[in-house]
PDB file of C-alpha atoms in Angstrom:
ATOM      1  CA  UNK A   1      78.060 -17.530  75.406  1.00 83.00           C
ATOM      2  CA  UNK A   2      79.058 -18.261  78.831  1.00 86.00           C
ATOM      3  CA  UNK A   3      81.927 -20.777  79.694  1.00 86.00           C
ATOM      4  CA  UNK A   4      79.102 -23.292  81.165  1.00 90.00           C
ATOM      5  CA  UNK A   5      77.007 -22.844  77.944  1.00 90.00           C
ATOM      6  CA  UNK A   6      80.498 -23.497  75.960  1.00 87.00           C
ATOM      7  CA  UNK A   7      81.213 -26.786  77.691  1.00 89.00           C
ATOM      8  CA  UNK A   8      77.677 -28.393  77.761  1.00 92.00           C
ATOM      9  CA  UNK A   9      77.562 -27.750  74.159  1.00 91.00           C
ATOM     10  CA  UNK A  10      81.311 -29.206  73.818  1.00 90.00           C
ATOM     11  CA  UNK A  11      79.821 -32.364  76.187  1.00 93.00           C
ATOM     12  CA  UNK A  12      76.510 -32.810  74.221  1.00 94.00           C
ATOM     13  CA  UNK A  13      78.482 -33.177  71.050  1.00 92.00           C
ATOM     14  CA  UNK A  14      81.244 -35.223  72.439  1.00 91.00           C
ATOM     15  CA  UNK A  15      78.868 -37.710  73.935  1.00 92.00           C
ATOM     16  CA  UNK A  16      76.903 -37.220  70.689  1.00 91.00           C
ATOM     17  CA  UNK A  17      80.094 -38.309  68.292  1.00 91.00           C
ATOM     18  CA  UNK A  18      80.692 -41.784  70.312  1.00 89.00           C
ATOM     19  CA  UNK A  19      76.942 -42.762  70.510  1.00 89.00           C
ATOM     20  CA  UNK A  20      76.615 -42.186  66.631  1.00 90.00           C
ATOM     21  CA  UNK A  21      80.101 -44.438  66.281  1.00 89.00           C
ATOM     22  CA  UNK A  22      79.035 -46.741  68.954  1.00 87.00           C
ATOM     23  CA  UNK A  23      75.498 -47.636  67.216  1.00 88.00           C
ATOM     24  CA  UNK A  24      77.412 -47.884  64.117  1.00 89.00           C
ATOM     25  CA  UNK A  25      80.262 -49.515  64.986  1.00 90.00           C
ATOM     26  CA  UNK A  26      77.704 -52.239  66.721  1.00 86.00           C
ATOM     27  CA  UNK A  27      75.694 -52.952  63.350  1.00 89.00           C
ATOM     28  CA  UNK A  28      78.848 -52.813  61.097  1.00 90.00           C
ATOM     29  CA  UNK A  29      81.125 -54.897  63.640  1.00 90.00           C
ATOM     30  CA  UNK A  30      79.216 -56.445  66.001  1.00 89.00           C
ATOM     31  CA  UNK A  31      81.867 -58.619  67.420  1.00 90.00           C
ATOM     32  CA  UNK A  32      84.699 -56.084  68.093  1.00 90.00           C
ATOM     33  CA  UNK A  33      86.561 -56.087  71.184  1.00 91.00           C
ATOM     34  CA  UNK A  34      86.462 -53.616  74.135  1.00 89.00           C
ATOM     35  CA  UNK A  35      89.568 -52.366  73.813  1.00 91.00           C
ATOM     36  CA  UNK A  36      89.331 -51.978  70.117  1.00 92.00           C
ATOM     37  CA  UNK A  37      85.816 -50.666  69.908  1.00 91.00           C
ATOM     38  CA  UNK A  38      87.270 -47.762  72.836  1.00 90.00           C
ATOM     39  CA  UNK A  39      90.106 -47.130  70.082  1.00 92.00           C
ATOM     40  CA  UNK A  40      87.885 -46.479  67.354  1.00 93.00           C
ATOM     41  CA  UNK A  41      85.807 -44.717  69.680  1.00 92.00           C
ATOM     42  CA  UNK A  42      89.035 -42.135  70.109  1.00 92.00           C
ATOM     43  CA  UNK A  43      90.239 -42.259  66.370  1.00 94.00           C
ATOM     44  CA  UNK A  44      86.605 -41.127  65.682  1.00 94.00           C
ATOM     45  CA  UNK A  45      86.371 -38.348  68.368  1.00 93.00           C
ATOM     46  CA  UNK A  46      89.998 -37.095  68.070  1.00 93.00           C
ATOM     47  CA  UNK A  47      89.513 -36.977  64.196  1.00 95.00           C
ATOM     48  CA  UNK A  48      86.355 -34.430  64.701  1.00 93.00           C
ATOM     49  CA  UNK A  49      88.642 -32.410  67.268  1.00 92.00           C
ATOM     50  CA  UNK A  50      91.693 -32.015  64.956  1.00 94.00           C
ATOM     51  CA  UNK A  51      89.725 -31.794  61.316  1.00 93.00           C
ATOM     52  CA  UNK A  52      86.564 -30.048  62.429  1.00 92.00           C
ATOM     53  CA  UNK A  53      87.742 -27.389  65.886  1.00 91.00           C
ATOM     54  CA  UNK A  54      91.081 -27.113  64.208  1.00 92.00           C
ATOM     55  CA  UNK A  55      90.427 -27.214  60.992  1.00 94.00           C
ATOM     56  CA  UNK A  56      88.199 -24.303  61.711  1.00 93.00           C
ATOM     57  CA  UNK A  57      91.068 -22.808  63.394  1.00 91.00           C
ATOM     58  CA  UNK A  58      92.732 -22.974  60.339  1.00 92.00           C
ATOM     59  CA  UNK A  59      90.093 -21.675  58.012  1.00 93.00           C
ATOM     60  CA  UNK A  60      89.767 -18.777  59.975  1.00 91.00           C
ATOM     61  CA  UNK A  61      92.283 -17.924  61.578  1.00 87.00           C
ATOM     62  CA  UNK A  62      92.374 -14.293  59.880  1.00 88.00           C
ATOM     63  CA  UNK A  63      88.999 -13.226  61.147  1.00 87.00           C
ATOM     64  CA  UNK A  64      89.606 -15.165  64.470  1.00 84.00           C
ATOM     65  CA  UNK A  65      89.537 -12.304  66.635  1.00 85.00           C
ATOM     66  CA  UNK A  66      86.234 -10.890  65.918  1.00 86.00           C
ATOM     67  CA  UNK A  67      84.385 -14.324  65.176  1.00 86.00           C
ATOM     68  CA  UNK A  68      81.378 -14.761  66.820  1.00 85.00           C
ATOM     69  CA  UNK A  69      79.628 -18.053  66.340  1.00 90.00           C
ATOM     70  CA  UNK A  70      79.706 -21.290  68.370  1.00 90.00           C
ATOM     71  CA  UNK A  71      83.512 -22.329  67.094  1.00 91.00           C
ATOM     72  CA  UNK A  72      84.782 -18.843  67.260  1.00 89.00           C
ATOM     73  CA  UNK A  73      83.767 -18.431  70.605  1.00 89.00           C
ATOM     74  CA  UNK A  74      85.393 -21.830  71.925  1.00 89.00           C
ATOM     75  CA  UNK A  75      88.311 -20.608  70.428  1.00 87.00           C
ATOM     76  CA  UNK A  76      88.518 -17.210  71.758  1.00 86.00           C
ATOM     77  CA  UNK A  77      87.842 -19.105  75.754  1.00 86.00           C
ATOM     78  CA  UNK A  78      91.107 -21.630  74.428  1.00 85.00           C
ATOM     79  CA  UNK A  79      92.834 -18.236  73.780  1.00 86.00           C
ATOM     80  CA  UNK A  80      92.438 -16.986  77.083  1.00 86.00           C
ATOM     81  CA  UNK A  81      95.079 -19.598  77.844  1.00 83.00           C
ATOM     82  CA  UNK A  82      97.511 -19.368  74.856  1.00 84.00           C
ATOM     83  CA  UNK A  83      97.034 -15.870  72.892  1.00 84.00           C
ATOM     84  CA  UNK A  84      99.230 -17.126  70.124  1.00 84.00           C
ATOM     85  CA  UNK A  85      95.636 -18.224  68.360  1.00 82.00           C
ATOM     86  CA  UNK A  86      94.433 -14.478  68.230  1.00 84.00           C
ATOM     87  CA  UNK A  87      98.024 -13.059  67.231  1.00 84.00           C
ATOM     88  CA  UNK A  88      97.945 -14.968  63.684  1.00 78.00           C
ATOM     89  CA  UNK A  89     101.452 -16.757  65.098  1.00 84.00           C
ATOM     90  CA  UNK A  90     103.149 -18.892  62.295  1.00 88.00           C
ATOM     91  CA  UNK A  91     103.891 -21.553  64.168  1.00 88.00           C
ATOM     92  CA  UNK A  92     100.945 -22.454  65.916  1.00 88.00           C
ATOM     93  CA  UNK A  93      98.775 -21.770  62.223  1.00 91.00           C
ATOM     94  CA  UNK A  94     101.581 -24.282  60.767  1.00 91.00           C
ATOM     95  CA  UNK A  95     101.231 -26.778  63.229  1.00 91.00           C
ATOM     96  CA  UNK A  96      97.119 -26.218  63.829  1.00 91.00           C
ATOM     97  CA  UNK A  97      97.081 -27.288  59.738  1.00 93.00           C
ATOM     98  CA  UNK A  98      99.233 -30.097  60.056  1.00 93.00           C
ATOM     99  CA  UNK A  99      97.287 -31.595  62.561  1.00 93.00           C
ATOM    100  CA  UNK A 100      93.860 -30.716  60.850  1.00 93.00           C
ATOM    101  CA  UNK A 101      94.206 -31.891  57.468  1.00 94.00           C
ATOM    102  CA  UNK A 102      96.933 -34.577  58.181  1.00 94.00           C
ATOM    103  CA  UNK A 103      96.376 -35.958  61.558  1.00 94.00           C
ATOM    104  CA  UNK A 104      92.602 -35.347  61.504  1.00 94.00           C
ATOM    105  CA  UNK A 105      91.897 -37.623  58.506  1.00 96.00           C
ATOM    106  CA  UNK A 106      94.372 -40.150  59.284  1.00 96.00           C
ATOM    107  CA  UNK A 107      92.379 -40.758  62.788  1.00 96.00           C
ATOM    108  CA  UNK A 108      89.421 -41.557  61.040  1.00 96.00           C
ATOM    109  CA  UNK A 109      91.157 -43.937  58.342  1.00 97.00           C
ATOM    110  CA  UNK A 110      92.836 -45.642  61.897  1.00 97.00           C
ATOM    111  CA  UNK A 111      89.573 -46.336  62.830  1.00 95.00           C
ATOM    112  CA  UNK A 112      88.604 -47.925  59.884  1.00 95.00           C
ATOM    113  CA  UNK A 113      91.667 -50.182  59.850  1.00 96.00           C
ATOM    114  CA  UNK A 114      91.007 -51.274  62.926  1.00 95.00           C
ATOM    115  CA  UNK A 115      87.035 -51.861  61.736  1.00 95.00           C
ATOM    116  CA  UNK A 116      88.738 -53.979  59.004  1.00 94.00           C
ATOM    117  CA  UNK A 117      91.415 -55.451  60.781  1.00 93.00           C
ATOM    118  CA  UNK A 118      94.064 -54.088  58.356  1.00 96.00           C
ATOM    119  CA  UNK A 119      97.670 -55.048  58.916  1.00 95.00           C
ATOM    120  CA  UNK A 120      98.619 -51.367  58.596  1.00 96.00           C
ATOM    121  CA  UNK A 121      96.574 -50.593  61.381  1.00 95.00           C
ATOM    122  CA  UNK A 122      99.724 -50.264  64.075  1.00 95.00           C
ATOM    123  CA  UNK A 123     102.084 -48.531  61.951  1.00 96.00           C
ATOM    124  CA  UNK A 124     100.007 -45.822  60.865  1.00 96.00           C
ATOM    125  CA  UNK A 125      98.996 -45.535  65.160  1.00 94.00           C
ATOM    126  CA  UNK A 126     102.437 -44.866  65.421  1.00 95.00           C
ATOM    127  CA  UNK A 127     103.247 -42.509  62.840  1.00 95.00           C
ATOM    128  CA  UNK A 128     100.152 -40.477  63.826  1.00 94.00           C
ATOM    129  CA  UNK A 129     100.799 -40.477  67.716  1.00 93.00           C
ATOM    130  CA  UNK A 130     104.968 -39.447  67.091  1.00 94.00           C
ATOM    131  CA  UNK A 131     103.465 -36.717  65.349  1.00 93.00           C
ATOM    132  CA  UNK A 132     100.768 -35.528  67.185  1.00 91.00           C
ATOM    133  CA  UNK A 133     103.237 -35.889  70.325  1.00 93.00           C
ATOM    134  CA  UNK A 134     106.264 -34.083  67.970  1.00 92.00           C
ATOM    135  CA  UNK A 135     103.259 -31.451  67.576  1.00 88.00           C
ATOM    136  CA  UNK A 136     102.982 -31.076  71.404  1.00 89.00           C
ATOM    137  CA  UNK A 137     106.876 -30.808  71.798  1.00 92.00           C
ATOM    138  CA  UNK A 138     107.209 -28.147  69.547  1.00 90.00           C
ATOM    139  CA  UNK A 139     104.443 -26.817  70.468  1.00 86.00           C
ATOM    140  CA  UNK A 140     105.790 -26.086  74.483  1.00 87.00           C
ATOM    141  CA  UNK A 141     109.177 -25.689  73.290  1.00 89.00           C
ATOM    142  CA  UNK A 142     107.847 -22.790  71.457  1.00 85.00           C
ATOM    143  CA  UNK A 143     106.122 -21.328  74.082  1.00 81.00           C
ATOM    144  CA  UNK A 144     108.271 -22.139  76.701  1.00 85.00           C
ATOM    145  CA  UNK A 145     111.479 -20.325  74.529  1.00 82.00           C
ATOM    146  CA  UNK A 146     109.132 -17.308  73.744  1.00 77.00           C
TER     147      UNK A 146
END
């Protein structure tokens, strides 16, 4: 697919995941602030990115290079920048499954404390943004020492 074709798709589904959360959130919580109902709106979205696009990542990261369906072929464009995701390279898989299967679900579960107003809402923000940003510090230190 072409690099326009990639993105509309990307943009269709993006604006596709906050409608669906927006419509929900506005039956379940009608009365939810702004600013909290644009946070949920993230959790929501950056939960898809990290447990669906990298937890496909993850999945497959074996058969990566010659993968040819809608996924693969994002992944192969993100590549183009940062070949460590067609080499098999340890640290990227480690990190790519840390953030899938621990970051990933934890955004969603945010966004349902902050649905439910849960005292544990901040602290768990904070312990998934140090490590998401921990992520991105190891992640270009790596690269930037290679």
């Amino acid at each position: 697919m072409s690099i326009p074709t990639l993105l509309g798709i990307f943009a269709i589904a993006t604006a596709g995941i906050i409608g669906f959360s927006s419509s929900v959130l506005k039956t379940i919580k009608p009365s939810i602030s702004r600013a909290d109902k644009i946070l949920v709106g993230w959790f929501i979205f950056s939960g898809c990115i990290h447990f669906i696009l990298e937890g496909y990542f993850v999945y497959n990261h074996k058969t990566m290079p010659r993968r040819l369906d809608l996924l693969g072929q994002m992944w192969k464009e993100y590549a183009k920048a940062d070949s460590r995701y067609m080499t098999m390279e340890p640290f990227v898989l480690c990190m790519e499954s840390i953030t899938a299967f621990a970051w990933g679900p934890l955004c969603y579960f945010i966004a349902w404390m902050i649905v439910t107003e849960s005292p544990h809402r901040h602290p768990t923000q904070i312990i998934v943004s140090m490590g998401q940003f921990y992520g991105d510090v190891l992640y270009y230190g790596t690269s930037i020492l290679e």
